[in-house]
Amino acid sequence: MPAVSKGDGMRGLAVFISDIRNCKSKEAEIKRINKELANIRSKFKGDKALDGYSKKKYVCKLLFIFLLGHDIDFGHMEAVNLLSSNKYTEKQIGYLFISVLVNSNSELIRLINNAIKNDLSSRNPTFMCLALHCIANVGSREMAEAFASEIPRILVAGDTMDSVKQSAALCLLRLYKTSPDLVLMGEWTSRVVHLLNDQHMGVVTAAISLITCLSQKNPDEFKTCVSLAVSRLSRIVSSASTDLQDYTYYFVPAPWLSCKLLRLLQCYPPPEDGAVKGRLVECLETILNKAQEPPKSKKVQHSNAKNAILFEAISLIIHYDSEPNLLVRACNQLGQFLQHRETNLRYLALESMCTLASSEFSHEAVKTHIETVINALKTERDVSVRQRAADLLYAMCDRSNAKQIVAEMLSYLETADYSIREEMVLKVAILAEKYAVDYSWYVDTILNLIRIAGDYVSEEVWYRVIQIVINRDDVQGYAAKTVFEALQAPACHENMVKVGGYILGEFGNLIAGDPRSSPLVQFNLLHSKFHLCSVPTRALLLSAYIKFINLFPETKATIQEVLRCDSQIRNSDVELQQRAVEYLKLSSIASTDVLATVLEEMPPFPERESSILAKLKKKKGPGAVSVTELEDSKRESGELNGAGERGPDPSVMAASNASTPSPSADLLGIRSAAPVSNAPASAGSLLVDVFSEAGPAASSGAVNDDGFLRFVCKNNGVLFENQLLQIGIKSEYRQNLGRMYLFYGNKTSVQFASFTTTVSCPGELQSHILGIVEPLVEGGAQIQQVLNIECLTDFSDAPLLNIKFRYGGALQNLTLKLPVTINKFFQPTEMASQDFFQRWKQLSQPQQEAQKIFKANHSMDTEVIKAKLLGLGMALLDNVDPNPENYVCAGVIQTKSQQVGCLLRLEPNAQAQMYRLTLRCSKDSVSKRLCELLAQQF
Amino acid sequence: VQYFLLGKLRLQKWFVPTSDRERKKVIRDMIMLVLPRQPRTCNFLRWKDLKIVYKRYASLYFCAGLEEQDNELLALEVLHRYVELLDKYFGNVCELDIIFNFEKAYFILDEFLMGGEVLETSKFAVNVSMEQADTLQEACTSLPRSLWCV
């Protein structure tokens, strides 16, 4: 046994630990542990009272066993007994056990709280600290309830020892983080701020963490801390490297405290008081100057501590974003680090520059480092550094360098690590679209993406290129020519075939004049890829073929022959077979006119959220482990009927019905659109219009609305999933009408029987189900249902979808909230700044406004926010708000009975990670509802 | 054998409420992410929305998970300062010290960090408080490869 015990060792424990270490197998270990557990149990239960030492030893053994990963279900009472011991080590082990193995047994908690209370009032600083540590380590709500009012008192009491003050400050911080509502501001708050002046550096270091957190939540109450922090910082920065004695770390004076002070200042705007500001700028300059001085030590700890302060100072400079001189100096300093031999510094410099790139003062200065960053992308050995370089290139990209950056990212993609390819592809696709001056460059870029990294090009990316080609007629001919050429390659990626099939099917006629790409040549080229493709791609190609028949009557015979052959018309895949049969029939019976109407060129897509941006935003944290993501998505999918949610609340519905229509419907100056009659069954030519009026509300008790909020700003995706069933939706909206495609997928290998669905709508909506659902859903099959929706007047409650089926005899009953929200019926409205504010003022009645201040739940990245606002359906107005950080939007909600004008303003505060959202609408209930919906999206 | 040792967790400390399942997942992911990294690569990683900072001391990896606004370089020195504190207390600390005196390693960590924030940066002050504790007492043990999350 190694002689490593320190202090007064527990020999029995040491023997036990070394026994465990000597176990040759897991089985032996478990056997030894069980033996020990039995022994401890019998000791605890024995008649003989145990002395403190034995109790401590056994509790410690239990702790060790627990930390090895075994469950412990006894010993809590003995540990609690140790708390009241007056021997320090016994108490300490007792507290450690309680902190690690908290148990929610209420009797036990009462005893623990009692012991803590005794120690807190013992006036013995060591005991008080132990008790405070225990509260902080457990940090539960019960602890907060018991002690949240006591701790502030200890913190500011005049006679409290410094070490206790330190613990009390951080303990209070922990409680504030778990239960902010229980920590009440009061007279103590002003005294806490003055701890910044405390003589004891340890007290300042601990207190400042608390002050920073409190300032973020209550900035006004704590704003006096700014000048105190500046003077404290200034004293530290100007002190000699040995002045602070033990608080000097490798010749750097108080690095932790300095960083915390700089971090605290980032909760506030630049100081208004000129003298304070001058002093602060001086500090920042001194910190920047020190970076140029020769190091006082060769130890890495010295340079780390020094640079930690430097990076924190740079963060503050970026946060202020108002001192061009400092910003440029910061940028130059980071530029030096980009070439530093320490990998850590290169990494941090790349990361920090990403934020600098978004400041208008330093954007140009950041751009001068483009060559170095590109070089980093090519030569860094460490993938996490390369990842940062790619992020920075993305951040520094603008119209002037987009072509270079996109080209570099494309060439990096050829060798990029698999873990970051998908994200790179998305970024390239976004940049190419955002900065495309001519769309032929955009098309080239995306096709290159598919060529280089086809496997990582997600649906969103190739959907997007098709949307853009369809919406811009100036690029259609070029796109057709380019895909035609790309398809010549003997092996091309399936995504290329998809894009090629779609584009040639729509625009193949634009290049058909050239004999080298005559209709038949085009068709043969596409068909040569057909047999290598998956089912969805083949389905897409079949649609391209029928489009060919319309575009080029001369190909009709050839294509009909292809459709007629057994491998198509008798294909074992239902979808392919159906397409082949229907297209063949269509081409033989329909007249040219009918064919031309049915197979008309696709209409332009409505400009909505770029699906790629949404996808990028979803990819949280680059380098995330894919296994983990998988598990996450599994966990998200709830159990059948899992979520308990009550049905529509009648009182709310009544309230929204009762609200009087506002007379200012024409507020946005939009001429009222012609009233639209009932849902036109434009898909009716193919689908049987089985009108099934929404039945009485299917009240199955639990309504699942897990997926609901995820669809406020988007229209497509998976709404629900459990082990049996997956429900996907696709929806589109025009004016006051919507159409929703529901896809029910049977995930099991067993048939679902008696499958029925019903939709019940609140009175303000009307829905029609088009098409009957087959009562049988085969294992592995997916069925589709179409729902037409009409918005009669504004509404708050979503329609409910009830699904019933039998799975292996058991009846499954499921009710989901369909994501039909009032914002789906938005028409975007563009307007100039002046008009916006004029209308804003007109909507000044207090009920017309709804406002919410809330904490950011997602990334505060500008592009992500923009994508969401666009997805919301309003027009995002540039150059309207005087503060460029803010977003303003305008739109009109179209309902059958009236139009509702809406204005939105979203003010992010990146520092505090908060938003303020304001809505003004011509109808009160709409402001309220939109505000509720949106507050949960950012 | 080497592989088994590497994955062995010697000390963990969680400063935000985390369920057992999540803990196990985090630990597994950390082991997968950190252990295979080459020497001399950078000490920082991104994982989900956390910044991971790690450093290897002999056979032990020390690892911390930071939030967005935390300072990576300083966190690296938090790890270092903790190693120094262990070293000062045990005198030339080794993995065995941490195995056999695991409770001491926790106590030292408590003296240094609280709720994920630095409580006392002075080596002197932390040691005074540990020495005081020792004179008040009579106990002890040991421990290993560390991983904790801020």
mmCIF file of C-alpha atoms in Angstrom, chain A residues 394-532:
data_model
loop_
_atom_site.group_PDB
_atom_site.id
_atom_site.type_symbol
_atom_site.label_atom_id
_atom_site.label_comp_id
_atom_site.label_asym_id
_atom_site.label_seq_id
_atom_site.Cartn_x
_atom_site.Cartn_y
_atom_site.Cartn_z
ATOM 1 C CA TYR A 394 -17.331 33.428 -43.284
ATOM 2 C CA ALA A 395 -17.565 36.418 -40.951
ATOM 3 C CA MET A 396 -15.208 38.649 -42.936
ATOM 4 C CA CYS A 397 -16.844 37.890 -46.259
ATOM 5 C CA ASP A 398 -18.443 40.767 -48.121
ATOM 6 C CA ARG A 399 -19.113 41.686 -51.693
ATOM 7 C CA SER A 400 -15.498 42.664 -52.326
ATOM 8 C CA ASN A 401 -13.911 39.364 -51.379
ATOM 9 C CA ALA A 402 -16.748 36.886 -51.743
ATOM 10 C CA LYS A 403 -15.381 35.294 -54.888
ATOM 11 C CA GLN A 404 -11.965 34.720 -53.347
ATOM 12 C CA ILE A 405 -13.336 33.393 -50.072
ATOM 13 C CA VAL A 406 -15.856 31.113 -51.692
ATOM 14 C CA ALA A 407 -13.165 29.758 -54.007
ATOM 15 C CA GLU A 408 -10.841 29.082 -51.072
ATOM 16 C CA MET A 409 -13.557 27.409 -49.042
ATOM 17 C CA LEU A 410 -14.468 25.263 -52.015
ATOM 18 C CA SER A 411 -10.920 24.131 -52.507
ATOM 19 C CA TYR A 412 -10.548 23.465 -48.787
ATOM 20 C CA LEU A 413 -13.662 21.318 -48.931
ATOM 21 C CA GLU A 414 -11.871 18.779 -51.100
ATOM 22 C CA THR A 415 -9.679 17.819 -48.149
ATOM 23 C CA ALA A 416 -11.727 19.096 -45.223
ATOM 24 C CA ASP A 417 -12.348 16.954 -42.184
ATOM 25 C CA TYR A 418 -15.528 14.988 -42.419
ATOM 26 C CA SER A 419 -16.783 16.443 -39.180
ATOM 27 C CA ILE A 420 -17.063 19.948 -40.566
ATOM 28 C CA ARG A 421 -17.949 19.327 -44.191
ATOM 29 C CA GLU A 422 -21.668 19.736 -43.910
ATOM 30 C CA GLU A 423 -21.329 23.029 -42.132
ATOM 31 C CA MET A 424 -18.788 24.246 -44.686
ATOM 32 C CA VAL A 425 -21.161 23.338 -47.483
ATOM 33 C CA LEU A 426 -23.944 25.353 -45.885
ATOM 34 C CA LYS A 427 -21.682 28.330 -45.379
ATOM 35 C CA VAL A 428 -20.465 28.286 -48.964
ATOM 36 C CA ALA A 429 -24.042 28.033 -50.173
ATOM 37 C CA ILE A 430 -25.116 30.986 -48.045
ATOM 38 C CA LEU A 431 -22.209 33.198 -49.065
ATOM 39 C CA ALA A 432 -22.678 32.340 -52.722
ATOM 40 C CA GLU A 433 -26.311 33.354 -52.549
ATOM 41 C CA LYS A 434 -25.812 36.408 -50.401
ATOM 42 C CA TYR A 435 -23.039 37.954 -52.452
ATOM 43 C CA ALA A 436 -23.969 36.746 -55.899
ATOM 44 C CA VAL A 437 -23.709 39.675 -58.300
ATOM 45 C CA ASP A 438 -24.297 37.524 -61.292
ATOM 46 C CA TYR A 439 -26.286 34.406 -60.764
ATOM 47 C CA SER A 440 -24.246 32.356 -63.180
ATOM 48 C CA TRP A 441 -21.475 32.492 -60.573
ATOM 49 C CA TYR A 442 -23.954 31.310 -57.983
ATOM 50 C CA VAL A 443 -25.042 28.380 -60.131
ATOM 51 C CA ASP A 444 -21.432 27.433 -60.834
ATOM 52 C CA THR A 445 -20.596 27.545 -57.155
ATOM 53 C CA ILE A 446 -23.447 25.318 -56.081
ATOM 54 C CA LEU A 447 -22.767 22.806 -58.831
ATOM 55 C CA ASN A 448 -19.139 22.761 -57.756
ATOM 56 C CA LEU A 449 -20.279 22.137 -54.218
ATOM 57 C CA ILE A 450 -22.235 19.132 -55.380
ATOM 58 C CA ARG A 451 -19.301 17.895 -57.413
ATOM 59 C CA ILE A 452 -16.813 18.237 -54.573
ATOM 60 C CA ALA A 453 -18.884 17.301 -51.566
ATOM 61 C CA GLY A 454 -22.094 15.867 -52.931
ATOM 62 C CA ASP A 455 -22.675 13.664 -49.916
ATOM 63 C CA TYR A 456 -22.743 16.671 -47.643
ATOM 64 C CA VAL A 457 -25.050 18.770 -49.755
ATOM 65 C CA SER A 458 -28.306 18.585 -47.913
ATOM 66 C CA GLU A 459 -31.714 18.861 -49.511
ATOM 67 C CA GLU A 460 -32.002 22.460 -48.400
ATOM 68 C CA VAL A 461 -29.029 23.423 -50.537
ATOM 69 C CA TRP A 462 -30.178 21.912 -53.765
ATOM 70 C CA TYR A 463 -33.786 22.990 -53.198
ATOM 71 C CA ARG A 464 -32.484 26.502 -52.853
ATOM 72 C CA VAL A 465 -30.564 26.528 -56.112
ATOM 73 C CA ILE A 466 -33.700 25.375 -57.877
ATOM 74 C CA GLN A 467 -35.814 28.030 -56.200
ATOM 75 C CA ILE A 468 -33.395 30.690 -57.279
ATOM 76 C CA VAL A 469 -33.124 29.460 -60.849
ATOM 77 C CA ILE A 470 -36.900 29.336 -61.120
ATOM 78 C CA ASN A 471 -37.321 32.813 -59.699
ATOM 79 C CA ARG A 472 -34.723 34.452 -61.967
ATOM 80 C CA ASP A 473 -35.244 34.105 -65.639
ATOM 81 C CA ASP A 474 -31.885 35.681 -66.488
ATOM 82 C CA VAL A 475 -30.035 32.636 -65.225
ATOM 83 C CA GLN A 476 -32.245 29.829 -66.479
ATOM 84 C CA GLY A 477 -30.546 29.299 -69.827
ATOM 85 C CA TYR A 478 -27.126 29.344 -68.216
ATOM 86 C CA ALA A 479 -28.225 26.914 -65.543
ATOM 87 C CA ALA A 480 -29.607 24.506 -68.123
ATOM 88 C CA LYS A 481 -26.369 24.634 -70.113
ATOM 89 C CA THR A 482 -24.216 24.159 -67.033
ATOM 90 C CA VAL A 483 -26.105 21.217 -65.584
ATOM 91 C CA PHE A 484 -26.139 19.636 -69.013
ATOM 92 C CA GLU A 485 -22.359 19.875 -69.091
ATOM 93 C CA ALA A 486 -21.981 18.697 -65.523
ATOM 94 C CA LEU A 487 -24.051 15.614 -66.257
ATOM 95 C CA GLN A 488 -21.597 14.612 -68.995
ATOM 96 C CA ALA A 489 -19.199 13.393 -66.320
ATOM 97 C CA PRO A 490 -19.213 9.612 -66.285
ATOM 98 C CA ALA A 491 -19.797 9.497 -62.529
ATOM 99 C CA CYS A 492 -21.765 12.297 -61.051
ATOM 100 C CA HIS A 493 -23.310 12.646 -57.655
ATOM 101 C CA GLU A 494 -26.952 11.821 -57.273
ATOM 102 C CA ASN A 495 -27.678 15.357 -56.092
ATOM 103 C CA MET A 496 -26.348 16.534 -59.430
ATOM 104 C CA VAL A 497 -28.802 14.240 -61.190
ATOM 105 C CA LYS A 498 -31.626 15.688 -59.106
ATOM 106 C CA VAL A 499 -30.725 19.281 -59.912
ATOM 107 C CA GLY A 500 -30.095 18.327 -63.540
ATOM 108 C CA GLY A 501 -33.392 16.494 -63.863
ATOM 109 C CA TYR A 502 -35.356 19.338 -62.370
ATOM 110 C CA ILE A 503 -33.699 22.115 -64.324
ATOM 111 C CA LEU A 504 -33.707 20.364 -67.682
ATOM 112 C CA GLY A 505 -37.335 19.386 -67.131
ATOM 113 C CA GLU A 506 -38.201 23.045 -66.662
ATOM 114 C CA PHE A 507 -35.741 24.805 -68.919
ATOM 115 C CA GLY A 508 -34.251 22.178 -71.223
ATOM 116 C CA ASN A 509 -35.960 23.993 -74.096
ATOM 117 C CA LEU A 510 -33.599 26.948 -73.645
ATOM 118 C CA ILE A 511 -30.641 24.896 -74.865
ATOM 119 C CA ALA A 512 -32.464 22.583 -77.228
ATOM 120 C CA GLY A 513 -31.542 24.722 -80.234
ATOM 121 C CA ASP A 514 -27.981 23.480 -80.115
ATOM 122 C CA PRO A 515 -27.800 20.070 -81.833
ATOM 123 C CA ARG A 516 -25.282 18.935 -79.209
ATOM 124 C CA SER A 517 -27.979 19.304 -76.596
ATOM 125 C CA SER A 518 -31.050 18.458 -78.625
ATOM 126 C CA PRO A 519 -34.094 17.146 -76.752
ATOM 127 C CA LEU A 520 -33.231 13.527 -77.377
ATOM 128 C CA VAL A 521 -29.626 14.007 -76.328
ATOM 129 C CA GLN A 522 -30.842 15.607 -73.108
ATOM 130 C CA PHE A 523 -33.261 12.810 -72.463
ATOM 131 C CA ASN A 524 -30.717 10.077 -73.138
ATOM 132 C CA LEU A 525 -28.228 11.772 -70.884
ATOM 133 C CA LEU A 526 -30.684 11.901 -67.992
ATOM 134 C CA HIS A 527 -31.918 8.396 -68.607
ATOM 135 C CA SER A 528 -28.373 7.032 -68.610
ATOM 136 C CA LYS A 529 -28.206 7.959 -64.915
ATOM 137 C CA PHE A 530 -31.657 6.661 -64.071
ATOM 138 C CA HIS A 531 -30.798 3.092 -63.072
ATOM 139 C CA LEU A 532 -28.070 4.110 -60.657
#
